[in-house]
């Protein structure tokens, strides 16, 4: 466990506390940060009892959420990755954005961050920061609610867990019904059903 945590921390930017992809952190080198990777760093920190590091990565997630405000409100998409110099990366790829108007999006890339922000709101003393974490999670869930075919999207069970944790009873009920309806052996859905079942067991 210590070895895994150490390897994961190699992909944490020591200045911005963001989770990195493609390459570990190197001083004075360009990097590509990712919203989901930042949530993983925060989650791992909480599991290891490193509360301050988890909160710092949570703050990084809130900054990325704020940077996406216009995208979410006007363009109906969330940009998942960013660089130091150019900011959010505007690339139409399932690993770079989640779009509300395109079905089959990888909604877990926002579902897990919503879960982590909710957990951070509980680990943080009842302060303005804890409230910001909760509000950030609620904004993510509100955005996910507007995604076409949410219940049929890969990783919808992670969003269901976040909705239950919030708690957002209407969204949780809608997703539960949708996942149940899609569960029985529809053609071509076998691997997705196994994937969603595995996610549910992990959470």
PDB file of C-alpha atoms in Angstrom:
ATOM      1  CA  UNK A   1       0.000   0.000   0.000  1.00  0.00           C
ATOM      2  CA  UNK A   2       2.824   2.401   0.847  1.00  0.00           C
ATOM      3  CA  UNK A   3       4.512   1.668  -2.469  1.00  0.00           C
ATOM      4  CA  UNK A   4       1.308   2.272  -4.432  1.00  0.00           C
ATOM      5  CA  UNK A   5       0.682   5.545  -2.604  1.00  0.00           C
ATOM      6  CA  UNK A   6       4.242   6.711  -3.245  1.00  0.00           C
ATOM      7  CA  UNK A   7       3.962   5.917  -6.946  1.00  0.00           C
ATOM      8  CA  UNK A   8       0.651   7.748  -7.172  1.00  0.00           C
ATOM      9  CA  UNK A   9       2.111  10.807  -5.447  1.00  0.00           C
ATOM     10  CA  UNK A  10       4.749  10.991  -8.178  1.00  0.00           C
ATOM     11  CA  UNK A  11       1.879  12.138 -10.405  1.00  0.00           C
ATOM     12  CA  UNK A  12       0.885  14.961  -8.056  1.00  0.00           C
ATOM     13  CA  UNK A  13       1.952  18.481  -8.958  1.00  0.00           C
ATOM     14  CA  UNK A  14       3.657  19.810  -5.847  1.00  0.00           C
ATOM     15  CA  UNK A  15       2.655  23.430  -6.501  1.00  0.00           C
ATOM     16  CA  UNK A  16      -0.964  23.123  -7.686  1.00  0.00           C
ATOM     17  CA  UNK A  17      -1.768  19.770  -5.953  1.00  0.00           C
ATOM     18  CA  UNK A  18      -3.326  18.567  -9.214  1.00  0.00           C
ATOM     19  CA  UNK A  19      -3.195  14.969 -10.425  1.00  0.00           C
ATOM     20  CA  UNK A  20      -1.102  14.536 -13.567  1.00  0.00           C
ATOM     21  CA  UNK A  21      -1.377  12.230 -16.566  1.00  0.00           C
ATOM     22  CA  UNK A  22       1.129  11.046 -19.173  1.00  0.00           C
ATOM     23  CA  UNK A  23       4.226  11.721 -17.035  1.00  0.00           C
ATOM     24  CA  UNK A  24       5.218  12.177 -13.377  1.00  0.00           C
ATOM     25  CA  UNK A  25       5.881  15.638 -11.981  1.00  0.00           C
ATOM     26  CA  UNK A  26       9.185  17.217 -12.973  1.00  0.00           C
ATOM     27  CA  UNK A  27      10.260  20.664 -11.794  1.00  0.00           C
ATOM     28  CA  UNK A  28      10.216  23.335 -14.538  1.00  0.00           C
ATOM     29  CA  UNK A  29       8.612  20.995 -17.097  1.00  0.00           C
ATOM     30  CA  UNK A  30       5.288  21.348 -18.907  1.00  0.00           C
ATOM     31  CA  UNK A  31       2.587  19.051 -17.527  1.00  0.00           C
ATOM     32  CA  UNK A  32      -0.949  17.887 -18.273  1.00  0.00           C
ATOM     33  CA  UNK A  33      -3.289  17.781 -15.288  1.00  0.00           C
ATOM     34  CA  UNK A  34      -6.565  15.897 -15.138  1.00  0.00           C
ATOM     35  CA  UNK A  35      -9.729  16.347 -13.047  1.00  0.00           C
ATOM     36  CA  UNK A  36     -10.222  12.622 -12.437  1.00  0.00           C
ATOM     37  CA  UNK A  37      -6.534  12.112 -11.589  1.00  0.00           C
ATOM     38  CA  UNK A  38      -6.764  14.963  -9.086  1.00  0.00           C
ATOM     39  CA  UNK A  39      -9.741  13.250  -7.461  1.00  0.00           C
ATOM     40  CA  UNK A  40      -7.705  10.026  -7.215  1.00  0.00           C
ATOM     41  CA  UNK A  41      -4.871  11.878  -5.492  1.00  0.00           C
ATOM     42  CA  UNK A  42      -7.312  13.408  -3.011  1.00  0.00           C
ATOM     43  CA  UNK A  43      -9.036  10.058  -2.393  1.00  0.00           C
ATOM     44  CA  UNK A  44      -5.728   8.269  -1.809  1.00  0.00           C
ATOM     45  CA  UNK A  45      -4.612  11.003   0.588  1.00  0.00           C
ATOM     46  CA  UNK A  46      -7.806  10.639   2.626  1.00  0.00           C
ATOM     47  CA  UNK A  47      -7.411   6.864   2.740  1.00  0.00           C
ATOM     48  CA  UNK A  48      -3.862   7.303   4.052  1.00  0.00           C
ATOM     49  CA  UNK A  49      -4.941   9.840   6.658  1.00  0.00           C
ATOM     50  CA  UNK A  50      -3.147  12.695   4.870  1.00  0.00           C
ATOM     51  CA  UNK A  51      -6.002  15.137   5.367  1.00  0.00           C
ATOM     52  CA  UNK A  52      -4.112  18.318   4.434  1.00  0.00           C
ATOM     53  CA  UNK A  53      -2.925  16.841   1.124  1.00  0.00           C
ATOM     54  CA  UNK A  54      -6.447  15.640   0.365  1.00  0.00           C
ATOM     55  CA  UNK A  55      -7.906  19.081   1.048  1.00  0.00           C
ATOM     56  CA  UNK A  56      -5.245  20.734  -1.120  1.00  0.00           C
ATOM     57  CA  UNK A  57      -6.150  18.493  -4.061  1.00  0.00           C
ATOM     58  CA  UNK A  58      -9.810  19.214  -3.369  1.00  0.00           C
ATOM     59  CA  UNK A  59      -9.049  22.929  -3.695  1.00  0.00           C
ATOM     60  CA  UNK A  60      -7.421  22.181  -7.058  1.00  0.00           C
ATOM     61  CA  UNK A  61     -10.628  20.440  -8.144  1.00  0.00           C
ATOM     62  CA  UNK A  62     -12.667  23.485  -7.145  1.00  0.00           C
ATOM     63  CA  UNK A  63     -10.387  25.721  -9.221  1.00  0.00           C
ATOM     64  CA  UNK A  64     -10.893  23.470 -12.254  1.00  0.00           C
ATOM     65  CA  UNK A  65     -14.634  23.497 -11.625  1.00  0.00           C
ATOM     66  CA  UNK A  66     -14.679  27.286 -11.544  1.00  0.00           C
ATOM     67  CA  UNK A  67     -12.586  27.450 -14.733  1.00  0.00           C
ATOM     68  CA  UNK A  68     -15.271  25.305 -16.394  1.00  0.00           C
ATOM     69  CA  UNK A  69     -18.162  27.536 -15.361  1.00  0.00           C
ATOM     70  CA  UNK A  70     -18.700  29.011 -18.835  1.00  0.00           C
ATOM     71  CA  UNK A  71     -18.266  25.613 -20.493  1.00  0.00           C
ATOM     72  CA  UNK A  72     -20.882  24.066 -18.215  1.00  0.00           C
ATOM     73  CA  UNK A  73     -23.393  26.913 -18.464  1.00  0.00           C
ATOM     74  CA  UNK A  74     -23.149  27.804 -22.140  1.00  0.00           C
ATOM     75  CA  UNK A  75     -21.389  25.008 -24.003  1.00  0.00           C
ATOM     76  CA  UNK A  76     -22.831  22.052 -22.089  1.00  0.00           C
ATOM     77  CA  UNK A  77     -19.437  20.409 -21.637  1.00  0.00           C
ATOM     78  CA  UNK A  78     -16.809  19.962 -18.945  1.00  0.00           C
ATOM     79  CA  UNK A  79     -13.107  20.127 -19.885  1.00  0.00           C
ATOM     80  CA  UNK A  80     -11.228  17.515 -17.881  1.00  0.00           C
ATOM     81  CA  UNK A  81      -7.601  18.423 -18.578  1.00  0.00           C
ATOM     82  CA  UNK A  82      -5.465  21.527 -18.400  1.00  0.00           C
ATOM     83  CA  UNK A  83      -1.892  22.804 -18.730  1.00  0.00           C
ATOM     84  CA  UNK A  84      -0.068  25.550 -16.881  1.00  0.00           C
ATOM     85  CA  UNK A  85       0.396  27.845 -19.885  1.00  0.00           C
ATOM     86  CA  UNK A  86      -2.683  27.225 -22.025  1.00  0.00           C
ATOM     87  CA  UNK A  87      -5.299  26.455 -19.372  1.00  0.00           C
ATOM     88  CA  UNK A  88      -8.159  24.069 -20.176  1.00  0.00           C
ATOM     89  CA  UNK A  89      -7.482  21.808 -23.149  1.00  0.00           C
ATOM     90  CA  UNK A  90     -10.282  22.081 -25.709  1.00  0.00           C
ATOM     91  CA  UNK A  91     -10.127  18.654 -27.294  1.00  0.00           C
ATOM     92  CA  UNK A  92     -13.186  16.640 -28.316  1.00  0.00           C
ATOM     93  CA  UNK A  93     -12.238  13.289 -26.846  1.00  0.00           C
ATOM     94  CA  UNK A  94     -13.961  11.177 -24.181  1.00  0.00           C
ATOM     95  CA  UNK A  95     -10.896  11.406 -21.944  1.00  0.00           C
ATOM     96  CA  UNK A  96     -10.664  15.186 -22.350  1.00  0.00           C
ATOM     97  CA  UNK A  97     -14.265  16.288 -21.915  1.00  0.00           C
ATOM     98  CA  UNK A  98     -17.746  15.222 -20.843  1.00  0.00           C
ATOM     99  CA  UNK A  99     -20.473  16.606 -23.117  1.00  0.00           C
ATOM    100  CA  UNK A 100     -24.132  16.689 -22.134  1.00  0.00           C
ATOM    101  CA  UNK A 101     -25.450  16.383 -25.683  1.00  0.00           C
ATOM    102  CA  UNK A 102     -23.510  13.235 -26.625  1.00  0.00           C
ATOM    103  CA  UNK A 103     -24.631   9.885 -25.146  1.00  0.00           C
ATOM    104  CA  UNK A 104     -22.137   7.316 -23.936  1.00  0.00           C
ATOM    105  CA  UNK A 105     -19.862   9.778 -22.158  1.00  0.00           C
ATOM    106  CA  UNK A 106     -17.484   8.552 -19.435  1.00  0.00           C
ATOM    107  CA  UNK A 107     -19.559  10.055 -16.640  1.00  0.00           C
ATOM    108  CA  UNK A 108     -17.464   8.382 -13.930  1.00  0.00           C
ATOM    109  CA  UNK A 109     -14.778  10.958 -14.767  1.00  0.00           C
ATOM    110  CA  UNK A 110     -17.065  13.451 -13.024  1.00  0.00           C
ATOM    111  CA  UNK A 111     -18.846  10.990 -10.738  1.00  0.00           C
ATOM    112  CA  UNK A 112     -15.748  10.080  -8.732  1.00  0.00           C
ATOM    113  CA  UNK A 113     -14.747  13.740  -8.241  1.00  0.00           C
ATOM    114  CA  UNK A 114     -18.274  14.406  -6.938  1.00  0.00           C
ATOM    115  CA  UNK A 115     -17.847  11.562  -4.447  1.00  0.00           C
ATOM    116  CA  UNK A 116     -14.455  12.856  -3.311  1.00  0.00           C
ATOM    117  CA  UNK A 117     -15.703  16.417  -2.869  1.00  0.00           C
ATOM    118  CA  UNK A 118     -18.573  15.130  -0.737  1.00  0.00           C
ATOM    119  CA  UNK A 119     -16.149  13.100   1.377  1.00  0.00           C
ATOM    120  CA  UNK A 120     -13.892  16.133   1.765  1.00  0.00           C
ATOM    121  CA  UNK A 121     -16.860  18.170   2.970  1.00  0.00           C
ATOM    122  CA  UNK A 122     -17.273  15.625   5.773  1.00  0.00           C
ATOM    123  CA  UNK A 123     -13.579  15.433   6.679  1.00  0.00           C
ATOM    124  CA  UNK A 124     -13.282  19.223   6.807  1.00  0.00           C
ATOM    125  CA  UNK A 125     -14.569  21.100   9.823  1.00  0.00           C
ATOM    126  CA  UNK A 126     -17.928  22.844   9.261  1.00  0.00           C
ATOM    127  CA  UNK A 127     -16.399  25.904   7.630  1.00  0.00           C
ATOM    128  CA  UNK A 128     -16.776  27.858   4.426  1.00  0.00           C
ATOM    129  CA  UNK A 129     -14.317  25.443   2.777  1.00  0.00           C
ATOM    130  CA  UNK A 130     -16.458  22.420   3.666  1.00  0.00           C
ATOM    131  CA  UNK A 131     -19.455  24.223   2.206  1.00  0.00           C
ATOM    132  CA  UNK A 132     -17.535  24.931  -1.004  1.00  0.00           C
ATOM    133  CA  UNK A 133     -16.666  21.242  -1.350  1.00  0.00           C
ATOM    134  CA  UNK A 134     -20.322  20.280  -1.008  1.00  0.00           C
ATOM    135  CA  UNK A 135     -21.453  22.985  -3.415  1.00  0.00           C
ATOM    136  CA  UNK A 136     -18.837  21.793  -5.922  1.00  0.00           C
ATOM    137  CA  UNK A 137     -20.166  18.251  -5.719  1.00  0.00           C
ATOM    138  CA  UNK A 138     -23.725  19.503  -6.163  1.00  0.00           C
ATOM    139  CA  UNK A 139     -22.710  21.456  -9.265  1.00  0.00           C
ATOM    140  CA  UNK A 140     -21.154  18.330 -10.758  1.00  0.00           C
ATOM    141  CA  UNK A 141     -24.271  16.288 -10.030  1.00  0.00           C
ATOM    142  CA  UNK A 142     -26.439  19.012 -11.526  1.00  0.00           C
ATOM    143  CA  UNK A 143     -24.325  18.941 -14.681  1.00  0.00           C
ATOM    144  CA  UNK A 144     -24.436  15.147 -14.858  1.00  0.00           C
ATOM    145  CA  UNK A 145     -28.211  15.180 -14.482  1.00  0.00           C
ATOM    146  CA  UNK A 146     -28.362  17.015 -17.802  1.00  0.00           C
ATOM    147  CA  UNK A 147     -26.328  14.406 -19.710  1.00  0.00           C
ATOM    148  CA  UNK A 148     -28.197  12.530 -22.425  1.00  0.00           C
ATOM    149  CA  UNK A 149     -28.597   8.828 -21.647  1.00  0.00           C
ATOM    150  CA  UNK A 150     -26.949   9.185 -18.238  1.00  0.00           C
ATOM    151  CA  UNK A 151     -28.231   5.856 -16.881  1.00  0.00           C
ATOM    152  CA  UNK A 152     -26.898   4.058 -19.967  1.00  0.00           C
ATOM    153  CA  UNK A 153     -23.474   5.703 -19.829  1.00  0.00           C
ATOM    154  CA  UNK A 154     -20.348   3.786 -18.753  1.00  0.00           C
ATOM    155  CA  UNK A 155     -19.752   4.464 -15.071  1.00  0.00           C
ATOM    156  CA  UNK A 156     -23.310   5.519 -14.249  1.00  0.00           C
ATOM    157  CA  UNK A 157     -23.126   3.430 -11.071  1.00  0.00           C
ATOM    158  CA  UNK A 158     -20.424   5.788  -9.755  1.00  0.00           C
ATOM    159  CA  UNK A 159     -22.762   8.734 -10.309  1.00  0.00           C
ATOM    160  CA  UNK A 160     -25.470   6.752  -8.505  1.00  0.00           C
ATOM    161  CA  UNK A 161     -23.165   6.382  -5.507  1.00  0.00           C
ATOM    162  CA  UNK A 162     -22.422  10.110  -5.529  1.00  0.00           C
ATOM    163  CA  UNK A 163     -26.143  10.914  -5.705  1.00  0.00           C
ATOM    164  CA  UNK A 164     -26.850   8.598  -2.769  1.00  0.00           C
ATOM    165  CA  UNK A 165     -24.009  10.156  -0.780  1.00  0.00           C
ATOM    166  CA  UNK A 166     -25.192  13.738  -1.438  1.00  0.00           C
ATOM    167  CA  UNK A 167     -28.040  12.754  -0.833  1.00  0.00           C
ATOM    168  CA  UNK A 168     -29.888  13.562  -4.048  1.00  0.00           C
ATOM    169  CA  UNK A 169     -32.830  11.172  -3.782  1.00  0.00           C
ATOM    170  CA  UNK A 170     -34.504  12.032  -7.128  1.00  0.00           C
ATOM    171  CA  UNK A 171     -31.295  11.498  -9.113  1.00  0.00           C
ATOM    172  CA  UNK A 172     -30.415   8.341  -7.191  1.00  0.00           C
ATOM    173  CA  UNK A 173     -33.879   6.891  -7.812  1.00  0.00           C
ATOM    174  CA  UNK A 174     -33.745   7.781 -11.513  1.00  0.00           C
ATOM    175  CA  UNK A 175     -30.343   6.151 -11.941  1.00  0.00           C
ATOM    176  CA  UNK A 176     -31.310   3.065  -9.938  1.00  0.00           C
ATOM    177  CA  UNK A 177     -34.350   2.534 -12.147  1.00  0.00           C
ATOM    178  CA  UNK A 178     -32.343   3.143 -15.301  1.00  0.00           C
ATOM    179  CA  UNK A 179     -29.532   0.793 -14.351  1.00  0.00           C
ATOM    180  CA  UNK A 180     -32.026  -1.913 -13.367  1.00  0.00           C
ATOM    181  CA  UNK A 181     -33.853  -1.540 -16.688  1.00  0.00           C
ATOM    182  CA  UNK A 182     -30.633  -1.812 -18.662  1.00  0.00           C
ATOM    183  CA  UNK A 183     -29.212  -4.712 -16.653  1.00  0.00           C
ATOM    184  CA  UNK A 184     -30.828  -7.811 -18.198  1.00  0.00           C
ATOM    185  CA  UNK A 185     -28.689  -9.043 -21.080  1.00  0.00           C
ATOM    186  CA  UNK A 186     -29.276  -6.553 -23.807  1.00  0.00           C
ATOM    187  CA  UNK A 187     -27.231  -7.329 -26.924  1.00  0.00           C
ATOM    188  CA  UNK A 188     -23.769  -5.855 -26.750  1.00  0.00           C
ATOM    189  CA  UNK A 189     -24.126  -4.662 -23.167  1.00  0.00           C
ATOM    190  CA  UNK A 190     -22.517  -7.637 -21.410  1.00  0.00           C
ATOM    191  CA  UNK A 191     -19.145  -6.028 -20.749  1.00  0.00           C
ATOM    192  CA  UNK A 192     -20.696  -2.739 -19.682  1.00  0.00           C
ATOM    193  CA  UNK A 193     -23.028  -4.521 -17.246  1.00  0.00           C
ATOM    194  CA  UNK A 194     -20.096  -6.404 -15.707  1.00  0.00           C
ATOM    195  CA  UNK A 195     -18.145  -3.144 -15.468  1.00  0.00           C
ATOM    196  CA  UNK A 196     -20.997  -1.358 -13.702  1.00  0.00           C
ATOM    197  CA  UNK A 197     -21.571  -4.262 -11.325  1.00  0.00           C
ATOM    198  CA  UNK A 198     -17.866  -4.286 -10.440  1.00  0.00           C
ATOM    199  CA  UNK A 199     -17.940  -0.535  -9.755  1.00  0.00           C
ATOM    200  CA  UNK A 200     -20.958  -0.951  -7.485  1.00  0.00           C
ATOM    201  CA  UNK A 201     -19.152  -3.645  -5.489  1.00  0.00           C
ATOM    202  CA  UNK A 202     -16.034  -1.453  -5.104  1.00  0.00           C
ATOM    203  CA  UNK A 203     -18.033   1.509  -3.826  1.00  0.00           C
TER     204      UNK A 203
END
